[in-house]
Amino acid sequence: MKNFKKIRFAFFVLLLSCLLFPSCTRKDDRTLYLYNWTYYTPEALLRKFEEEFDCKVKLDSYSTCEEMYAKIRGGAKGYDIVIPSNDFVSIMINQGMLRELDQTKLTNRSMINPVILEKLKHDPDMKYAVPYALSATGIMVNKTKVSGDYARDYSIFADPRFAGHATMMDEMREVIGCALLQLGYDMNSTDPVQLKEAGNLIKTQWRPNLVKFDAESFGKSFASGDFWLCQGYPEIVYGEVPPEKWADTIDFFIPEIGGPATVDCMCILKDAPHYELANEFINFVHRPEIYAIFIDEFGYPCVANLEAQQYVTRPAMYDAEQAYSCTLKQDLGNDIDLYSELWQEIRFSE
């Protein structure tokens, strides 16, 4: 009985100490938890960071910002860094979901292209967010499946030759934005009449040709020959097609009228458990020779960090001028409900 009492008392002391000093329950305090888009994090970059900072990086992924936002807003804990698009950065700042960066750690801030910062009206001084990349969506045609000329704007989605072999992103701002641009309107328009016109264009002319709306897996279907026409991020297609087949298979273009673009930004969550390590990672990414690893992996034009261009070893999938001509999706505030309601009609109406 005396031994039992001693064991019980020892257990109580251990439990109390762990409650007072939570770090004693955390065996792995050198692990950075990164939540990023699918297909968007070079493995080589992570391994170099782990080696230099004697830590581990755990990566989780999402296919849309809506998915990421819903998970974090819904109470998911443990993530240190998220990489939302600029419109969601604005939303998350306004809702108090992000923690200010440690500016003393951001020694590579001079590497960030000032042209990109000028586009970020919500946080031009990088108080909460540091640009990761400017990414633009465009149109990809499988040249092995279609002969002859085709429209090089969004009207291509009404071309009956692509019926049953076309897809657009499962992302309302992307698809509705393309329709608004095709009609000659502002991609961020909140005019109900213009939005209704855009919705009718999608429902009556584009959707009948689409297999589905797909934000993540269309690259595999393009590579297999099932999809001949896709709207989306080019790296998803280029990542599935062998490089030796790129020239003969993929025709990627951004229409002259432009297209949707985002500046994805590295942000630290309000309750990030590894704040210091998160700041180190953000600064590490923009070391020019490190950022070049990201550019080489995905073939983006090197526009967020111009100094990295000297270390890049492969050509970009598209040129920087095309990226600069695109329109950033903006935070629409409560007017986003107009898009949500329209998107429900587009996705689920007969």
Short mmCIF file of C-alpha atoms in Angstrom, two decimals:
data_model
loop_
_atom_site.label_atom_id
_atom_site.label_comp_id
_atom_site.label_asym_id
_atom_site.label_seq_id
_atom_site.Cartn_x
_atom_site.Cartn_y
_atom_site.Cartn_z
CA MET A 1 0.00 0.00 0.00
CA LYS A 2 2.84 2.39 0.86
CA ASN A 3 4.52 1.64 -2.48
CA PHE A 4 1.24 2.25 -4.29
CA LYS A 5 0.88 5.63 -2.58
CA LYS A 6 4.43 6.55 -3.58
CA ILE A 7 3.80 5.60 -7.19
CA ARG A 8 0.55 7.55 -7.23
CA PHE A 9 2.25 10.61 -5.71
CA ALA A 10 5.13 10.40 -8.22
CA PHE A 11 2.63 10.18 -11.08
CA PHE A 12 0.78 13.23 -9.72
CA VAL A 13 4.03 15.24 -9.54
CA LEU A 14 4.94 14.25 -13.12
CA LEU A 15 1.47 15.18 -14.41
CA LEU A 16 1.54 18.54 -12.60
CA SER A 17 4.98 19.39 -13.96
CA CYS A 18 3.89 18.63 -17.51
CA LEU A 19 0.86 20.86 -17.11
CA LEU A 20 3.00 23.68 -15.78
CA PHE A 21 5.77 23.08 -18.33
CA PRO A 22 4.17 21.77 -21.53
CA SER A 23 7.53 21.50 -23.29
CA CYS A 24 8.27 18.36 -21.29
CA THR A 25 5.54 16.55 -23.25
CA ARG A 26 6.91 17.66 -26.63
CA LYS A 27 9.65 15.28 -27.67
CA ASP A 28 10.10 16.88 -31.08
CA ASP A 29 10.41 20.63 -30.62
CA ARG A 30 12.53 21.14 -33.76
CA THR A 31 9.82 20.27 -36.25
CA LEU A 32 8.35 22.90 -38.55
CA TYR A 33 4.82 22.22 -39.73
CA LEU A 34 4.23 23.58 -43.22
CA TYR A 35 0.79 23.70 -44.88
CA ASN A 36 1.17 24.42 -48.59
CA TRP A 37 -0.48 23.86 -51.95
CA THR A 38 -0.16 20.44 -53.61
CA TYR A 39 2.81 20.28 -56.02
CA TYR A 40 4.32 23.45 -54.56
CA THR A 41 7.18 22.53 -52.25
CA PRO A 42 10.55 21.28 -53.58
CA GLU A 43 11.79 18.34 -51.57
CA ALA A 44 15.39 19.48 -52.08
CA LEU A 45 14.62 22.85 -50.50
CA LEU A 46 13.15 21.20 -47.41
CA ARG A 47 16.11 18.85 -47.00
CA LYS A 48 18.58 21.74 -47.19
CA PHE A 49 16.66 23.66 -44.55
CA GLU A 50 16.52 20.61 -42.28
CA GLU A 51 20.26 20.07 -42.60
CA GLU A 52 21.23 23.69 -41.97
CA PHE A 53 18.86 24.29 -39.06
CA ASP A 54 19.03 20.82 -37.51
CA CYS A 55 15.28 20.26 -37.66
CA LYS A 56 12.52 18.38 -39.44
CA VAL A 57 9.84 19.78 -41.74
CA LYS A 58 6.44 18.11 -41.87
CA LEU A 59 4.43 18.99 -44.97
CA ASP A 60 0.66 18.87 -45.39
CA SER A 61 -1.06 20.04 -48.57
CA TYR A 62 -4.31 21.51 -49.90
CA SER A 63 -5.72 22.00 -53.40
CA THR A 64 -7.55 25.32 -52.91
CA CYS A 65 -7.31 28.26 -50.54
CA GLU A 66 -10.91 27.65 -49.55
CA GLU A 67 -9.90 24.21 -48.29
CA MET A 68 -6.96 25.62 -46.32
CA TYR A 69 -8.97 28.50 -44.88
CA ALA A 70 -11.86 26.27 -43.81
CA LYS A 71 -9.50 23.90 -42.02
CA ILE A 72 -7.63 26.64 -40.14
CA ARG A 73 -10.78 28.62 -39.41
CA GLY A 74 -12.41 25.42 -38.22
CA GLY A 75 -9.85 25.06 -35.45
CA ALA A 76 -7.00 22.99 -36.91
CA LYS A 77 -3.92 23.46 -34.72
CA GLY A 78 -0.24 22.73 -35.04
CA TYR A 79 0.64 24.35 -38.36
CA ASP A 80 3.37 27.00 -38.34
CA ILE A 81 3.37 28.33 -41.90
CA VAL A 82 0.63 28.57 -44.51
CA ILE A 83 1.01 29.88 -48.06
CA PRO A 84 -2.31 31.43 -49.13
CA SER A 85 -2.93 33.55 -52.20
CA ASN A 86 -2.93 37.31 -51.76
CA ASP A 87 -6.71 37.65 -51.46
CA PHE A 88 -6.80 35.14 -48.61
CA VAL A 89 -3.82 36.80 -46.96
CA SER A 90 -5.93 39.95 -46.76
CA ILE A 91 -8.86 38.00 -45.29
CA MET A 92 -6.68 36.25 -42.72
CA ILE A 93 -5.00 39.49 -41.65
CA ASN A 94 -8.36 41.16 -41.13
CA GLN A 95 -9.62 38.20 -39.09
CA GLY A 96 -6.58 38.10 -36.83
CA MET A 97 -5.44 34.66 -38.01
CA LEU A 98 -1.81 35.61 -38.67
CA ARG A 99 1.11 36.65 -36.50
CA GLU A 100 3.42 39.51 -37.40
CA LEU A 101 6.77 38.43 -38.80
CA ASP A 102 10.01 39.03 -36.93
CA GLN A 103 11.54 41.67 -39.18
CA THR A 104 14.98 41.19 -37.63
CA LYS A 105 15.03 37.68 -39.13
CA LEU A 106 13.98 38.89 -42.59
CA THR A 107 17.49 39.72 -43.78
CA ASN A 108 16.63 38.78 -47.38
CA ARG A 109 13.74 41.24 -47.72
CA SER A 110 15.78 43.27 -50.25
CA MET A 111 15.57 40.29 -52.62
CA ILE A 112 11.81 40.70 -53.08
CA ASN A 113 10.84 42.31 -56.38
CA PRO A 114 9.34 45.75 -55.57
CA VAL A 115 6.98 45.41 -58.55
CA ILE A 116 5.37 42.46 -56.79
CA LEU A 117 5.13 44.31 -53.49
CA GLU A 118 3.34 47.19 -55.21
CA LYS A 119 0.58 44.77 -56.19
CA LEU A 120 0.04 43.73 -52.56
CA LYS A 121 -2.02 46.66 -51.36
CA HIS A 122 -3.03 44.85 -48.14
CA ASP A 123 0.54 44.34 -46.88
CA PRO A 124 3.18 46.11 -49.01
CA ASP A 125 5.66 46.29 -46.11
CA MET A 126 5.60 42.52 -45.52
CA LYS A 127 4.39 42.92 -41.97
CA TYR A 128 2.50 39.62 -42.13
CA ALA A 129 3.37 38.01 -45.46
CA VAL A 130 6.36 37.49 -47.74
CA PRO A 131 5.77 36.65 -51.43
CA TYR A 132 6.49 33.04 -52.33
CA ALA A 133 5.66 33.23 -56.03
CA LEU A 134 3.50 34.95 -58.57
CA SER A 135 1.51 32.17 -60.17
CA ALA A 136 -0.78 32.57 -63.14
CA THR A 137 -3.30 30.17 -64.59
CA GLY A 138 -3.64 29.70 -68.31
CA ILE A 139 -4.85 27.32 -70.97
CA MET A 140 -3.24 24.03 -71.98
CA VAL A 141 -4.08 22.20 -75.19
CA ASN A 142 -2.93 18.66 -75.96
CA LYS A 143 -1.49 19.17 -79.45
CA THR A 144 -1.50 15.44 -80.19
CA LYS A 145 -5.30 15.35 -80.00
CA VAL A 146 -6.36 18.42 -81.98
CA SER A 147 -5.49 19.52 -85.49
CA GLY A 148 -5.98 22.93 -87.06
CA ASP A 149 -6.30 26.33 -85.45
CA TYR A 150 -8.23 27.06 -82.31
CA ALA A 151 -9.09 30.23 -80.40
CA ARG A 152 -6.36 31.48 -78.11
CA ASP A 153 -8.69 33.02 -75.58
CA TYR A 154 -11.34 31.65 -73.22
CA SER A 155 -13.84 31.13 -76.03
CA ILE A 156 -11.89 27.94 -76.74
CA PHE A 157 -14.00 26.30 -74.03
CA ALA A 158 -17.02 26.64 -76.30
CA ASP A 159 -15.26 24.77 -79.15
CA PRO A 160 -17.22 21.53 -79.76
CA ARG A 161 -14.02 19.70 -80.75
CA PHE A 162 -13.12 19.57 -77.06
CA ALA A 163 -16.51 18.32 -75.83
CA GLY A 164 -16.03 15.57 -73.26
CA HIS A 165 -12.30 16.24 -73.04
CA ALA A 166 -12.12 19.64 -71.33
CA THR A 167 -11.85 20.83 -67.76
CA MET A 168 -11.64 24.08 -65.85
CA MET A 169 -10.54 24.68 -62.27
CA ASP A 170 -12.85 23.86 -59.41
CA GLU A 171 -12.36 27.39 -58.10
CA MET A 172 -15.06 30.03 -58.46
CA ARG A 173 -12.83 33.09 -58.71
CA GLU A 174 -10.79 31.46 -61.46
CA VAL A 175 -13.65 30.34 -63.68
CA ILE A 176 -15.93 33.32 -63.18
CA GLY A 177 -12.92 35.62 -63.54
CA CYS A 178 -12.08 34.09 -66.93
CA ALA A 179 -15.65 34.64 -68.09
CA LEU A 180 -15.60 38.27 -66.94
CA LEU A 181 -12.34 38.86 -68.83
CA GLN A 182 -13.74 37.22 -71.97
CA LEU A 183 -16.70 39.60 -71.80
CA GLY A 184 -14.42 42.60 -71.44
CA TYR A 185 -15.10 43.21 -67.75
CA ASP A 186 -12.90 43.59 -64.67
CA MET A 187 -11.94 40.17 -63.35
CA ASN A 188 -12.78 41.37 -59.82
CA SER A 189 -16.13 42.87 -60.78
CA THR A 190 -18.94 42.81 -58.23
CA ASP A 191 -21.54 44.22 -60.62
CA PRO A 192 -24.56 41.85 -60.41
CA VAL A 193 -25.44 42.36 -64.09
CA GLN A 194 -21.91 41.56 -65.25
CA LEU A 195 -21.72 38.53 -62.97
CA LYS A 196 -25.02 37.21 -64.28
CA GLU A 197 -23.76 37.59 -67.85
CA ALA A 198 -20.55 35.74 -66.93
CA GLY A 199 -22.56 32.95 -65.31
CA ASN A 200 -24.72 32.54 -68.39
CA LEU A 201 -21.63 32.32 -70.60
CA ILE A 202 -20.19 29.54 -68.44
CA LYS A 203 -23.45 27.60 -68.11
CA THR A 204 -24.59 27.78 -71.73
CA GLN A 205 -21.33 27.74 -73.72
CA TRP A 206 -18.51 26.34 -71.61
CA ARG A 207 -19.94 23.87 -69.14
CA PRO A 208 -21.55 21.61 -71.78
CA ASN A 209 -18.04 20.77 -73.04
CA LEU A 210 -16.51 20.15 -69.62
CA VAL A 211 -15.98 16.75 -68.07
CA LYS A 212 -15.78 18.38 -64.65
CA PHE A 213 -14.33 21.21 -62.62
CA ASP A 214 -10.95 20.01 -61.32
CA ALA A 215 -8.35 21.96 -59.35
CA GLU A 216 -5.81 19.24 -58.67
CA SER A 217 -5.76 16.03 -60.73
CA PHE A 218 -6.28 17.31 -64.27
CA GLY A 219 -2.56 16.93 -65.01
CA LYS A 220 -2.77 13.14 -64.85
CA SER A 221 -5.78 13.08 -67.17
CA PHE A 222 -4.02 15.43 -69.59
CA ALA A 223 -0.93 13.21 -69.60
CA SER A 224 -3.02 10.07 -70.21
CA GLY A 225 -4.80 11.69 -73.17
CA ASP A 226 -8.26 11.87 -71.57
CA PHE A 227 -8.20 15.68 -71.27
CA TRP A 228 -7.33 17.69 -74.35
CA LEU A 229 -8.08 21.15 -72.96
CA CYS A 230 -7.44 22.39 -69.42
CA GLN A 231 -7.57 25.70 -67.61
CA GLY A 232 -5.32 25.85 -64.59
CA TYR A 233 -1.81 26.05 -63.21
CA PRO A 234 0.70 24.88 -65.84
CA GLU A 235 2.98 23.09 -63.37
CA ILE A 236 0.23 20.54 -62.71
CA VAL A 237 0.33 19.47 -66.37
CA TYR A 238 4.07 19.88 -66.92
CA GLY A 239 4.68 17.86 -63.78
CA GLU A 240 2.83 14.85 -65.24
CA VAL A 241 4.10 14.94 -68.84
CA PRO A 242 7.70 13.72 -69.39
CA PRO A 243 9.96 16.69 -70.26
CA GLU A 244 10.98 15.16 -73.58
CA LYS A 245 7.31 15.30 -74.64
CA TRP A 246 6.57 18.87 -73.58
CA ALA A 247 7.25 20.51 -76.95
CA ASP A 248 5.17 18.03 -78.97
CA THR A 249 2.33 17.67 -76.47
CA ILE A 250 1.66 20.88 -74.55
CA ASP A 251 0.54 24.21 -75.95
CA PHE A 252 0.33 26.51 -72.95
CA PHE A 253 -0.76 30.12 -73.33
CA ILE A 254 -2.24 33.00 -71.37
CA PRO A 255 -4.74 34.91 -73.52
CA GLU A 256 -3.80 38.43 -74.56
CA ILE A 257 -6.71 39.72 -72.48
CA GLY A 258 -4.89 38.34 -69.45
CA GLY A 259 -5.91 35.87 -66.82
CA PRO A 260 -6.26 35.29 -63.11
CA ALA A 261 -3.07 35.42 -61.07
CA THR A 262 -2.15 35.32 -57.44
CA VAL A 263 0.85 36.19 -55.34
CA ASP A 264 1.09 33.30 -52.94
CA CYS A 265 2.66 34.42 -49.67
CA MET A 266 4.38 32.76 -46.73
CA CYS A 267 2.59 33.59 -43.48
CA ILE A 268 2.94 32.51 -39.87
CA LEU A 269 -0.25 31.48 -38.12
CA LYS A 270 -1.31 33.27 -34.96
CA ASP A 271 -0.80 30.21 -32.74
CA ALA A 272 2.25 28.78 -34.56
CA PRO A 273 4.10 26.53 -32.10
CA HIS A 274 7.52 27.12 -33.72
CA TYR A 275 7.56 30.85 -34.39
CA GLU A 276 11.35 31.32 -34.47
CA LEU A 277 11.91 28.39 -36.82
CA ALA A 278 9.08 29.63 -39.06
CA ASN A 279 10.76 33.03 -39.43
CA GLU A 280 14.05 31.32 -40.30
CA PHE A 281 12.33 29.26 -42.99
CA ILE A 282 10.71 32.27 -44.66
CA ASN A 283 14.01 34.10 -44.81
CA PHE A 284 15.83 30.95 -45.98
CA VAL A 285 13.51 30.52 -48.97
CA HIS A 286 14.56 33.91 -50.35
CA ARG A 287 18.26 33.26 -50.24
CA PRO A 288 18.83 33.58 -54.03
CA GLU A 289 20.54 30.23 -54.55
CA ILE A 290 17.81 28.55 -52.49
CA TYR A 291 14.95 30.30 -54.26
CA ALA A 292 16.44 29.12 -57.56
CA ILE A 293 15.72 25.56 -56.42
CA PHE A 294 12.03 26.45 -56.31
CA ILE A 295 12.15 28.06 -59.76
CA ASP A 296 14.01 25.11 -61.28
CA GLU A 297 11.56 22.65 -59.74
CA PHE A 298 8.42 24.26 -61.14
CA GLY A 299 9.58 26.31 -64.11
CA TYR A 300 7.99 29.57 -63.03
CA PRO A 301 9.28 32.86 -64.37
CA CYS A 302 11.63 34.27 -61.74
CA VAL A 303 9.68 37.39 -60.79
CA ALA A 304 9.35 37.31 -56.99
CA ASN A 305 13.10 37.16 -56.35
CA LEU A 306 15.07 38.65 -59.26
CA GLU A 307 18.48 37.91 -57.74
CA ALA A 308 17.77 34.19 -57.97
CA GLN A 309 17.75 34.30 -61.78
CA GLN A 310 21.55 33.99 -61.90
CA TYR A 311 21.27 30.54 -60.28
CA VAL A 312 18.36 29.20 -62.37
CA THR A 313 19.33 26.35 -64.70
CA ARG A 314 16.19 25.69 -66.77
CA PRO A 315 13.86 27.83 -68.87
CA ALA A 316 10.52 29.00 -67.51
CA MET A 317 7.24 27.51 -68.70
CA TYR A 318 6.13 30.99 -69.77
CA ASP A 319 7.78 34.38 -69.81
CA ALA A 320 7.60 37.00 -67.10
CA GLU A 321 5.76 39.53 -69.26
CA GLN A 322 2.78 37.18 -69.46
CA ALA A 323 2.74 36.92 -65.69
CA TYR A 324 2.98 40.69 -65.20
CA SER A 325 0.00 41.22 -67.52
CA CYS A 326 -2.32 39.04 -65.43
CA THR A 327 -4.78 40.39 -62.87
CA LEU A 328 -4.51 39.56 -59.18
CA LYS A 329 -7.59 38.21 -57.47
CA GLN A 330 -8.55 40.71 -54.78
CA ASP A 331 -10.30 40.31 -51.45
CA LEU A 332 -13.92 41.21 -52.23
CA GLY A 333 -15.14 41.38 -48.65
CA ASN A 334 -18.83 40.60 -48.26
CA ASP A 335 -19.29 40.78 -52.03
CA ILE A 336 -17.71 37.34 -52.23
CA ASP A 337 -21.22 36.04 -51.49
CA LEU A 338 -22.22 37.13 -54.99
CA TYR A 339 -19.61 34.75 -56.40
CA SER A 340 -20.56 31.94 -54.02
CA GLU A 341 -24.21 32.08 -55.00
CA LEU A 342 -23.37 32.21 -58.70
CA TRP A 343 -20.91 29.35 -58.35
CA GLN A 344 -23.58 27.15 -56.78
CA GLU A 345 -25.78 27.80 -59.82
CA ILE A 346 -22.95 26.99 -62.21
CA ARG A 347 -21.84 23.84 -60.42
CA PHE A 348 -25.15 22.25 -59.56
CA SER A 349 -27.93 23.60 -61.78
CA GLU A 350 -29.23 21.46 -64.63
#
